[in-house]
PDB file of C-alpha atoms in Angstrom:
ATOM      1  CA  UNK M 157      81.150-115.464 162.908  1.00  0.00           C
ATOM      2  CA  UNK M 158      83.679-114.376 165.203  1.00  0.00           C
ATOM      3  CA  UNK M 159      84.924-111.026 165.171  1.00  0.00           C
ATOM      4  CA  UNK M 160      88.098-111.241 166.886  1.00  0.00           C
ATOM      5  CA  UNK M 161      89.678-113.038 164.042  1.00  0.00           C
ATOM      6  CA  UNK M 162      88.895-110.433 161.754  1.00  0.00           C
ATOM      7  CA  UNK M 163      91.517-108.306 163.892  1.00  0.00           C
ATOM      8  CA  UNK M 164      93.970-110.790 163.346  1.00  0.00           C
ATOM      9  CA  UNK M 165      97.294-109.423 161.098  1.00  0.00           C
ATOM     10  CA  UNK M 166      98.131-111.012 158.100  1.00  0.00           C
ATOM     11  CA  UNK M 167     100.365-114.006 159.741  1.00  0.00           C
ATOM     12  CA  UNK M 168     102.591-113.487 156.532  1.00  0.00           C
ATOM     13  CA  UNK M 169     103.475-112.257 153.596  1.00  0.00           C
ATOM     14  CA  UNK M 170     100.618-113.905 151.560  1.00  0.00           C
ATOM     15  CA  UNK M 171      98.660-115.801 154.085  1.00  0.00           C
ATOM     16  CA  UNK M 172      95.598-115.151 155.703  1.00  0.00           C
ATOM     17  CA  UNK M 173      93.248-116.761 158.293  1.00  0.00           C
ATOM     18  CA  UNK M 174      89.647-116.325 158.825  1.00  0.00           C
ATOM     19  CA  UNK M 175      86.170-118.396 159.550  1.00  0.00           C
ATOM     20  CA  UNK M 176      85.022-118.895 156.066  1.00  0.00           C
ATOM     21  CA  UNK M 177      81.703-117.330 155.727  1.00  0.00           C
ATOM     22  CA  UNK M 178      81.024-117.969 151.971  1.00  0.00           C
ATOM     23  CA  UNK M 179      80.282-121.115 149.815  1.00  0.00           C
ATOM     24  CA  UNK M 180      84.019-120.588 148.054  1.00  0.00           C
ATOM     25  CA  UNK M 181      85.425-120.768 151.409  1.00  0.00           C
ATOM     26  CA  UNK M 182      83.952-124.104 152.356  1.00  0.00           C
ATOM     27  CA  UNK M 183      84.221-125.431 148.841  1.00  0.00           C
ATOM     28  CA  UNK M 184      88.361-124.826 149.025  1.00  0.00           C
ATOM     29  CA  UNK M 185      88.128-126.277 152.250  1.00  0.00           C
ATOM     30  CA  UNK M 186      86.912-129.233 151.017  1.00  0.00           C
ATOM     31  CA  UNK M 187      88.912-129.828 148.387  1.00  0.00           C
ATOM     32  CA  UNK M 188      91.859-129.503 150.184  1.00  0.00           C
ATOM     33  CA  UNK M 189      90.605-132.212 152.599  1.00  0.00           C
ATOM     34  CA  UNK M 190      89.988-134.597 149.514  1.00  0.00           C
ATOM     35  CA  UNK M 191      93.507-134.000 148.614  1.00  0.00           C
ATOM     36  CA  UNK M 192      95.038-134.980 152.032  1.00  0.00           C
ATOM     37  CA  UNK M 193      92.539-137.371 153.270  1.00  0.00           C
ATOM     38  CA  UNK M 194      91.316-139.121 150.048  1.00  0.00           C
ATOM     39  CA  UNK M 195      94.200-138.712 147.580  1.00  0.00           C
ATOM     40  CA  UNK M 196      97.116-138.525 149.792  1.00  0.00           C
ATOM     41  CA  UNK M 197      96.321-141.189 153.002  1.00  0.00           C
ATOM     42  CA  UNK M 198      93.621-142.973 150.540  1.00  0.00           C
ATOM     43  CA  UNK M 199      90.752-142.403 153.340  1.00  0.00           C
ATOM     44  CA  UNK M 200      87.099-142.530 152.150  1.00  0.00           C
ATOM     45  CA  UNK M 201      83.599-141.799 153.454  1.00  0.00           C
ATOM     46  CA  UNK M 202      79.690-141.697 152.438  1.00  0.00           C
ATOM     47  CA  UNK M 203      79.287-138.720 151.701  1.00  0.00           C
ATOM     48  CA  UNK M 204      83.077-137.964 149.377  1.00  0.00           C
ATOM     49  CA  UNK M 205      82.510-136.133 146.299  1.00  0.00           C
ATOM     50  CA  UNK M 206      85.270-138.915 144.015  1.00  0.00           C
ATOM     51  CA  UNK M 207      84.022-136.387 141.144  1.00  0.00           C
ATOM     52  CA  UNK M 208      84.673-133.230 141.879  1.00  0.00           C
ATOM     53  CA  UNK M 209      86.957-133.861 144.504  1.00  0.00           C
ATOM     54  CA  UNK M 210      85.635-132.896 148.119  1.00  0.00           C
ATOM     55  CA  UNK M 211      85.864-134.882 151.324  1.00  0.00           C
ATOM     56  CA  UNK M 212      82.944-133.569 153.200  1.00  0.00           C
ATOM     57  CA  UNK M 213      80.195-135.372 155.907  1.00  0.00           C
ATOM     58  CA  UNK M 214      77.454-134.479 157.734  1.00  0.00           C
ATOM     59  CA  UNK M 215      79.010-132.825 160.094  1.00  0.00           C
ATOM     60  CA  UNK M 216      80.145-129.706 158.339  1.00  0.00           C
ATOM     61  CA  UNK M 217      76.849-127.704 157.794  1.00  0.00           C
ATOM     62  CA  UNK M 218      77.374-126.774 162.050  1.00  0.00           C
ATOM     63  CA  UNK M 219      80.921-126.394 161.938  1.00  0.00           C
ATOM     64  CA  UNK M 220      82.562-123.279 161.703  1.00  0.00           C
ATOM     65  CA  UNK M 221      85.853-124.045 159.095  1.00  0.00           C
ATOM     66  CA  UNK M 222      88.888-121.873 160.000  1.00  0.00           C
ATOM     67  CA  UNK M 223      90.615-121.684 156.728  1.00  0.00           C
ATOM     68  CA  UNK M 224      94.383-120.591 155.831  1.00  0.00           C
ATOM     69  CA  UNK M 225      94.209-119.003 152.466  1.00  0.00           C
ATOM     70  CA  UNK M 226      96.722-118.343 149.883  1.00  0.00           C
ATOM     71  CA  UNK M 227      95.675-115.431 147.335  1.00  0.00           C
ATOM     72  CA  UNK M 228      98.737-115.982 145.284  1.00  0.00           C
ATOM     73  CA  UNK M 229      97.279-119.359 143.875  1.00  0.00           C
ATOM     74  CA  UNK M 230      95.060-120.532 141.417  1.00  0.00           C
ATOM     75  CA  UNK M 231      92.831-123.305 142.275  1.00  0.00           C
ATOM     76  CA  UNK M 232      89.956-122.793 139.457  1.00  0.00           C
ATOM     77  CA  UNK M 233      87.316-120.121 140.835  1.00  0.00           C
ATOM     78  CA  UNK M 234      87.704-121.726 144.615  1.00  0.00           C
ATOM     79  CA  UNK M 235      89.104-120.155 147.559  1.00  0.00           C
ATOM     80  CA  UNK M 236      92.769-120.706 147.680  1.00  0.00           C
ATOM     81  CA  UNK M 237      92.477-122.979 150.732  1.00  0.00           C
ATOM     82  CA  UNK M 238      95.670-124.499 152.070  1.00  0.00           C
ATOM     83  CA  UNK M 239      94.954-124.909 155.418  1.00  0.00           C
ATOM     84  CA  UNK M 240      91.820-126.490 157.866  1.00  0.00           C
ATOM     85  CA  UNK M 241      90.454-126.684 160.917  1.00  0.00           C
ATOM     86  CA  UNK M 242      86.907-127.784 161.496  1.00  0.00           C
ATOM     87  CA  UNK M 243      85.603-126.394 165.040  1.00  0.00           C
ATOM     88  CA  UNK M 244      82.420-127.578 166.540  1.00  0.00           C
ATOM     89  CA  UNK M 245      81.021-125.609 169.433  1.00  0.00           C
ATOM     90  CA  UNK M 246      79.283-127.373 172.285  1.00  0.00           C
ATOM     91  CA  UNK M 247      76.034-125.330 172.073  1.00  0.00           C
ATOM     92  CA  UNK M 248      76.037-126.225 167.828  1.00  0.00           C
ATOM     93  CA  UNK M 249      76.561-130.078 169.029  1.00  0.00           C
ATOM     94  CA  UNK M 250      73.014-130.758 170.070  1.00  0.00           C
ATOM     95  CA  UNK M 251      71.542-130.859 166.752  1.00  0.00           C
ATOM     96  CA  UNK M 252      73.874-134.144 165.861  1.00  0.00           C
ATOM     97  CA  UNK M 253      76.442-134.628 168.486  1.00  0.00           C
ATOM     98  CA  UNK M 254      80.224-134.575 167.794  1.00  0.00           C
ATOM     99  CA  UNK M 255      82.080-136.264 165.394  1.00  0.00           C
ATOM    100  CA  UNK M 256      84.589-137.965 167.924  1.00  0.00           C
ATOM    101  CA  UNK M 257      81.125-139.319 169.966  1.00  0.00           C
ATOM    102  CA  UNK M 258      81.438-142.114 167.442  1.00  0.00           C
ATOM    103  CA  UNK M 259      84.836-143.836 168.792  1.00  0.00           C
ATOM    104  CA  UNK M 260      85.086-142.015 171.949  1.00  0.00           C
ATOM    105  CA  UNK M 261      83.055-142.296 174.584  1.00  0.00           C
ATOM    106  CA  UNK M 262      83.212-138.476 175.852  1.00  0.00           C
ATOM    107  CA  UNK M 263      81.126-138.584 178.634  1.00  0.00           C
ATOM    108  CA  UNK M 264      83.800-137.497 181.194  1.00  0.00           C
ATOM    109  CA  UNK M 265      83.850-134.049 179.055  1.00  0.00           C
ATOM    110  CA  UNK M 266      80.146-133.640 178.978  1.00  0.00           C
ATOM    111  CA  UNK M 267      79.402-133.817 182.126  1.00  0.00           C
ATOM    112  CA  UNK M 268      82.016-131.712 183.553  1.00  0.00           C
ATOM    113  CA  UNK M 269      80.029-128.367 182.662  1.00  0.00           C
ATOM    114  CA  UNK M 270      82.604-126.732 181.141  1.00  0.00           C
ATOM    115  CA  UNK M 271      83.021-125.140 177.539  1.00  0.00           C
ATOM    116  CA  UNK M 272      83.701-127.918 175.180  1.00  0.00           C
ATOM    117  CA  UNK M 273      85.105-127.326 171.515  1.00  0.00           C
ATOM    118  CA  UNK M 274      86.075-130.277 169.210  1.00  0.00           C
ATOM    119  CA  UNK M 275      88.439-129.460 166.418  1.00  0.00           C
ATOM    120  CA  UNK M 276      88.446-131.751 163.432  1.00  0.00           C
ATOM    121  CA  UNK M 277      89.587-132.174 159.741  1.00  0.00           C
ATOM    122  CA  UNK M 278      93.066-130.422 160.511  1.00  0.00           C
ATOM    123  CA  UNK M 279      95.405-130.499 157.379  1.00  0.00           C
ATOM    124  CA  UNK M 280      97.697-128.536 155.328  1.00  0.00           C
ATOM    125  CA  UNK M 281      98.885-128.460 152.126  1.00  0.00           C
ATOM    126  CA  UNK M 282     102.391-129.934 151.434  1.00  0.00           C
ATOM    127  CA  UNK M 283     103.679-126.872 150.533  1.00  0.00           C
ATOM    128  CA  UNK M 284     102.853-124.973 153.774  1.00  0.00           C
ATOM    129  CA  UNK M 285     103.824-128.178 155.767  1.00  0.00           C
ATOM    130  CA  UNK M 286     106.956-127.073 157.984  1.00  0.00           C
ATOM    131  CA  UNK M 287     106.735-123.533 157.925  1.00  0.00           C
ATOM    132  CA  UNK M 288     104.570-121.161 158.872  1.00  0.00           C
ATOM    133  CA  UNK M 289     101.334-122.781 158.180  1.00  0.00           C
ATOM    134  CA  UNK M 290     100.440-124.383 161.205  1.00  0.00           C
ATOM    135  CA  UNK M 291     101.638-121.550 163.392  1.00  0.00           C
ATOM    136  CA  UNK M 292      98.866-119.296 161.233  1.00  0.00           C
ATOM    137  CA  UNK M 293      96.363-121.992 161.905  1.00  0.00           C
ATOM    138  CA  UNK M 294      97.178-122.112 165.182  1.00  0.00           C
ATOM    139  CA  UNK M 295      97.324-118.453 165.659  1.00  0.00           C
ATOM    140  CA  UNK M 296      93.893-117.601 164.534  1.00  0.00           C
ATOM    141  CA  UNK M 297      92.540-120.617 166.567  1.00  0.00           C
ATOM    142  CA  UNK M 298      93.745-119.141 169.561  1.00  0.00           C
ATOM    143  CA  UNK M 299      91.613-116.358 168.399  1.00  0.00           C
ATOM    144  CA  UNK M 300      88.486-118.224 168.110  1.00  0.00           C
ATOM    145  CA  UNK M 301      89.291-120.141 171.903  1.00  0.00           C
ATOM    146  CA  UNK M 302      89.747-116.658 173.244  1.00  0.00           C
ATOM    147  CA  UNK M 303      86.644-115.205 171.421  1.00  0.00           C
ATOM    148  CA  UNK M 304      84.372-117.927 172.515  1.00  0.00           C
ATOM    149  CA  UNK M 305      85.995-118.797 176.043  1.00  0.00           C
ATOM    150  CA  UNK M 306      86.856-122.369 175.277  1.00  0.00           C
ATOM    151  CA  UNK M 307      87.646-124.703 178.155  1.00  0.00           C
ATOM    152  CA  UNK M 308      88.423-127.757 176.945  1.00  0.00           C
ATOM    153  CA  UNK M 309      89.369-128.944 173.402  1.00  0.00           C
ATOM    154  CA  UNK M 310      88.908-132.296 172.200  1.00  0.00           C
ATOM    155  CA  UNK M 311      89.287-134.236 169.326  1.00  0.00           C
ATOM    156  CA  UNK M 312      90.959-137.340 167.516  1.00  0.00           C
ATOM    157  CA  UNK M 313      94.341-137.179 166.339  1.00  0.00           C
ATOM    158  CA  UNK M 314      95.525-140.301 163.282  1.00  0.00           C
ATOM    159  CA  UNK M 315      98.112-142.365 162.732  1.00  0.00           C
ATOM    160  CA  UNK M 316      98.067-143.242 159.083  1.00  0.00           C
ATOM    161  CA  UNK M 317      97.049-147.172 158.605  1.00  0.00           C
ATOM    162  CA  UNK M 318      95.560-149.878 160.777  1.00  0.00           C
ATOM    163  CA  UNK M 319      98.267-151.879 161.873  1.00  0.00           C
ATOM    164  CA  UNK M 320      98.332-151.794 165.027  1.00  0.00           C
ATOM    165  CA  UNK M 321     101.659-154.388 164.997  1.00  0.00           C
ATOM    166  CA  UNK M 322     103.074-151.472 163.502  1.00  0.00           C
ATOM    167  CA  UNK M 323     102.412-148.695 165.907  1.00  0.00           C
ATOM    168  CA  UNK M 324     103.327-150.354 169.128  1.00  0.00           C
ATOM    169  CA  UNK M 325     105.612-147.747 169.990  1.00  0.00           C
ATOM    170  CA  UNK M 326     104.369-144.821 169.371  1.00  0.00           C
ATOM    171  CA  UNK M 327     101.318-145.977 171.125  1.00  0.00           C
ATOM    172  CA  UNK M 328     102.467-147.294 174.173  1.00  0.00           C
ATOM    173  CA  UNK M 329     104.526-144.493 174.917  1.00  0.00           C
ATOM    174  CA  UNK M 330     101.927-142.003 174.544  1.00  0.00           C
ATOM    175  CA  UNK M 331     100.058-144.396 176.971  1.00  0.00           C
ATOM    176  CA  UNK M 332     102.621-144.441 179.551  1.00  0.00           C
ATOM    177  CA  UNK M 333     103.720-140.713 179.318  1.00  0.00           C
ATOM    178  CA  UNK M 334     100.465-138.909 177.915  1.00  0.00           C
ATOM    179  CA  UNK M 335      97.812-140.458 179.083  1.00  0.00           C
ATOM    180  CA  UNK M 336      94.510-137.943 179.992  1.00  0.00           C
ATOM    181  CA  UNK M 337      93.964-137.596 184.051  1.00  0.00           C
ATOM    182  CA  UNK M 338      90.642-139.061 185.076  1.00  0.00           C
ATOM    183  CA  UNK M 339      88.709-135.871 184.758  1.00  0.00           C
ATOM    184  CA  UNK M 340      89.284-135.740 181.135  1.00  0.00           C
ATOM    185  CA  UNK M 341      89.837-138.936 180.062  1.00  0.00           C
ATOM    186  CA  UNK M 342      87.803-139.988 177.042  1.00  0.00           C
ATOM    187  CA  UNK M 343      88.011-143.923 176.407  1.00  0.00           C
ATOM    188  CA  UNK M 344      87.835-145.480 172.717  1.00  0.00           C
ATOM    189  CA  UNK M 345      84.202-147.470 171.934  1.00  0.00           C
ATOM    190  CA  UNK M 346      84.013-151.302 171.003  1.00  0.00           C
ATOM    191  CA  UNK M 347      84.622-153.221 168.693  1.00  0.00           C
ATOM    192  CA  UNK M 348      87.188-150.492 166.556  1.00  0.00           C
ATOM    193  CA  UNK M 349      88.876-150.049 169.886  1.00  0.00           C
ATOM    194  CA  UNK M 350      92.488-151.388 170.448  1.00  0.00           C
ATOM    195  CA  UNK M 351      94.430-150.952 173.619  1.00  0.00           C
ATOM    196  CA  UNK M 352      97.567-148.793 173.394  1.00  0.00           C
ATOM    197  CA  UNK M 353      99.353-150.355 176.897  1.00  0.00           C
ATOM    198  CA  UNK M 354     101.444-152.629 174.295  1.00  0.00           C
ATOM    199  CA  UNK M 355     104.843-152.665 175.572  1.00  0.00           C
ATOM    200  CA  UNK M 356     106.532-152.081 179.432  1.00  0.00           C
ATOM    201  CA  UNK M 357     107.811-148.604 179.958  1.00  0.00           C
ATOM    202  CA  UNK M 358     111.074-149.940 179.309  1.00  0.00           C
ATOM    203  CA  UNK M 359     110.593-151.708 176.477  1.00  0.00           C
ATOM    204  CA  UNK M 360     109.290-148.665 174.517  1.00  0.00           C
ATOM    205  CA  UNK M 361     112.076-147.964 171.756  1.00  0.00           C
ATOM    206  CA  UNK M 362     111.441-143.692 172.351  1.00  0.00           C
ATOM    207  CA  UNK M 363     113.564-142.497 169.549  1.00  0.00           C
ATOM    208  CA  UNK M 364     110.771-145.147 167.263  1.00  0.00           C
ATOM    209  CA  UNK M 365     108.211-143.855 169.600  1.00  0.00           C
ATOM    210  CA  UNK M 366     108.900-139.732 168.582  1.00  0.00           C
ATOM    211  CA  UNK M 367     109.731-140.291 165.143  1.00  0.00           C
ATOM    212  CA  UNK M 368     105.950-142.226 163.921  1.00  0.00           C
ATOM    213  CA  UNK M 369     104.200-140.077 166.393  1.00  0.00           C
ATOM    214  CA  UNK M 370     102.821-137.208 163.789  1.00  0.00           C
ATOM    215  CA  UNK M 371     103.853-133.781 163.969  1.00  0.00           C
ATOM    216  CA  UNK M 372     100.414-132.411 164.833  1.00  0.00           C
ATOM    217  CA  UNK M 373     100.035-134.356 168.090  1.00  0.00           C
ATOM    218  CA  UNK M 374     103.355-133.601 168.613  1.00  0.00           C
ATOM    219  CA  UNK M 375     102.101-129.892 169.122  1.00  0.00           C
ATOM    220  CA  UNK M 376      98.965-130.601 170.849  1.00  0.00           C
ATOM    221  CA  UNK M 377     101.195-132.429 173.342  1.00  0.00           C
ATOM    222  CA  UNK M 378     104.059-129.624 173.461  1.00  0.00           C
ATOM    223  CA  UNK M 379     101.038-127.604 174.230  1.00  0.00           C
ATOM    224  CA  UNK M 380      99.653-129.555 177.700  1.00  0.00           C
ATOM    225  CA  UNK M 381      97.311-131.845 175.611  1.00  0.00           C
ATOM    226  CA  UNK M 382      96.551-135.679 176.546  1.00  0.00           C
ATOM    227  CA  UNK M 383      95.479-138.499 174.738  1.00  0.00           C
ATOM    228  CA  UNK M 384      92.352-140.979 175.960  1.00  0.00           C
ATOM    229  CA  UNK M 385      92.312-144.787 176.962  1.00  0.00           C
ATOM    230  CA  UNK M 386      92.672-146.834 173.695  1.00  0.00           C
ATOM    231  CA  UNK M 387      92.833-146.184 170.337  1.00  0.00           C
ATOM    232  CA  UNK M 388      90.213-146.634 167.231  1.00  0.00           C
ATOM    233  CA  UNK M 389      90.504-148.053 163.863  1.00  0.00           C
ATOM    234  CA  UNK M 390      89.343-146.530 161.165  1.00  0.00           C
ATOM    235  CA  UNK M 391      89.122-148.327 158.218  1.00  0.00           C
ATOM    236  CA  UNK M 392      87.020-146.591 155.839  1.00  0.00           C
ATOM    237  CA  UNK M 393      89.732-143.568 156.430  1.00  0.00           C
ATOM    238  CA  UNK M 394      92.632-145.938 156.688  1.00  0.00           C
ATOM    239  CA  UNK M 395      93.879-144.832 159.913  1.00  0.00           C
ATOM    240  CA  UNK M 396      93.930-145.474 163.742  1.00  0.00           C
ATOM    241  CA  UNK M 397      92.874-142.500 166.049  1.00  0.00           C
ATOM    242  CA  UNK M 398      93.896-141.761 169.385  1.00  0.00           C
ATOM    243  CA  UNK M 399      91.453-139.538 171.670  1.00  0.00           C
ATOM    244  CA  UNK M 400      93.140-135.766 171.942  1.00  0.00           C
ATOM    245  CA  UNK M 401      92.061-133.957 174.964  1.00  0.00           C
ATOM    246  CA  UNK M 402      93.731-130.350 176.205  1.00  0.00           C
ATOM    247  CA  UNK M 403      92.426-128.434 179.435  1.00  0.00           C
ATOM    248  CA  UNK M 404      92.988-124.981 177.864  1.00  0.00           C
ATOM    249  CA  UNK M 405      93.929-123.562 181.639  1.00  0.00           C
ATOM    250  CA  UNK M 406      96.665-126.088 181.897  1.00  0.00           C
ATOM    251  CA  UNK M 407      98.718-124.368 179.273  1.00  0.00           C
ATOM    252  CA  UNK M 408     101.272-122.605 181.089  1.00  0.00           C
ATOM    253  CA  UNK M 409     103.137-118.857 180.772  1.00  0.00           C
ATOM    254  CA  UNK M 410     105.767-121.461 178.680  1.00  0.00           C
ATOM    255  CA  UNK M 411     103.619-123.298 176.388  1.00  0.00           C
ATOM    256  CA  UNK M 412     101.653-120.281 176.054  1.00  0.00           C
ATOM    257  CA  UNK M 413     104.732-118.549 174.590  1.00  0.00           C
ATOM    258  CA  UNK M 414     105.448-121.204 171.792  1.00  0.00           C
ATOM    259  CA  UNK M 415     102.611-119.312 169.391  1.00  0.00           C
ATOM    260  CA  UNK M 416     104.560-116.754 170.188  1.00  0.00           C
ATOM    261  CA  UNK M 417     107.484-118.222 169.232  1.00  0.00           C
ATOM    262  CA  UNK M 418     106.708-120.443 166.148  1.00  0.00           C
ATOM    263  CA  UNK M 419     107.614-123.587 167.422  1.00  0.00           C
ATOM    264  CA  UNK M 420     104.492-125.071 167.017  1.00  0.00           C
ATOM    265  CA  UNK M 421     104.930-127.648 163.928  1.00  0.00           C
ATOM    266  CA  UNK M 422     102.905-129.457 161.534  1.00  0.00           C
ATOM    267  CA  UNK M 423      93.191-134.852 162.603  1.00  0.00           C
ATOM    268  CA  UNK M 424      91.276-135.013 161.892  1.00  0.00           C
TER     269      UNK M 424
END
């Protein structure tokens, strides 16, 4: 649990953040992952609850799950979930390792000695997609970094599909103008991995390039973040991941002030 975020004002008129600490909370989470990543981008996994509809793995019984709630709607006895991020502390990610271990290889992090946290499962609903949801997300995530003293965050940020043909631009520019410094750079594992150093510089069509790149990395890399050497395809989820790293003391008095400001704008 982490007290700080219980401090936290209501970011608006009827939404709230928190960690969820009950069996609602994670249930609503859940769902609302199943209807992003299963219904919506037609991803899929072992452990996916078709039935009931929940997208959950292994990995969620040592996460903490910051949830953005909405108490105005009505989703049949569950939390009103409609927002998720899935935070794995370094000291919880002995018992299994992190989620991003299996198509980065994140040695470069692990052996710096500094305080790791990976974020996963990020998503909103459509109708908070825009607006102020992320920003909420965002600002009780900030929060939690504060609360815990967070170095680095890390994690793996999709495009939707596996066509690689099809992403050329988007990747190579983030691979020519966002690629991690040594110190931090996480590299994608063999065989999924697929270089993103497609095009020249100046062949990279950058109006393309900004428009596929998704809104979410967008932030993280408004915000200081980097992506890693290489991307990954997913197939059982349907999309191809790029390696998000952001050295939390590399955000600047400027970037700082975009929570602030709510320009911050809508991984998993």
């Amino acid at each position: 649990m982490t007290p700080a975020l219980r401090s936290l004002p209501k970011p608006g008129p009827a939404l709230d953040v928190r960690i969820a600490t009950r069996e609602a909370d994670l249930l609503g989470a859940q769902r609302l992952r199943y209807e992003v990543f299963v219904s919506e981008l037609g991803g899929d996994g072992a452990l996916v609850d078709h039935i009931n509809r929940f997208e959950r793995d292994a990995f969620d019984p040592v996460c903490d799950h910051l949830i953005l709630v909405d108490p105005l709607r009505d989703e049949a006895g569950l939390e009103h979930v409609v927002g998720v991020y899935r935070l794995l502390p370094d000291e919880r990610a002995g018992q299994m390792g992190y989620y991003s271990a299996g198509e980065f290889d994140l040695g470069v992090l692990e052996r710096s000695g500094r305080k790791l946290l990976e974020l996963g499962r990020s998503c909103l609903h459509p109708d908070v997609r825009g607006g102020s949801g992320l920003y909420c997300l965002w600002t009780g995530l900030a929060a939690y970094i504060e609360a815990q003293g967070v170095e680095i965050l890390f994690g793996v940020a999709s495009f939707h599909g596996t066509d690689i043909a099809a992403l050329t631009h988007p990747l190579a520019f983030l691979h020519h103008n966002h690629l991690a410094p040594p110190e931090l750079r996480i590299t994608a594992r063999p065989p999924q991995a697929r270089s993103m150093d497609l095009l020249r510089p100046e062949a990279i069509d950058r109006r393309a390039a900004a428009r596929a790149i998704p809104a979410l990395l967008k932030s993280y890399l408004r915000m200081g973040g980097f992506v890693g050497e290489g991307a990954w395809i997913d197939a059982p989820f349907n999309t191809t991941d790029v390696g998000l790293v952001m050295d939390v003391a590399r955000v600047d008095a400027r970037t700082r002030s975009l929570y602030a400001a709510g320009e911050v704008s809508g991984g998993r």
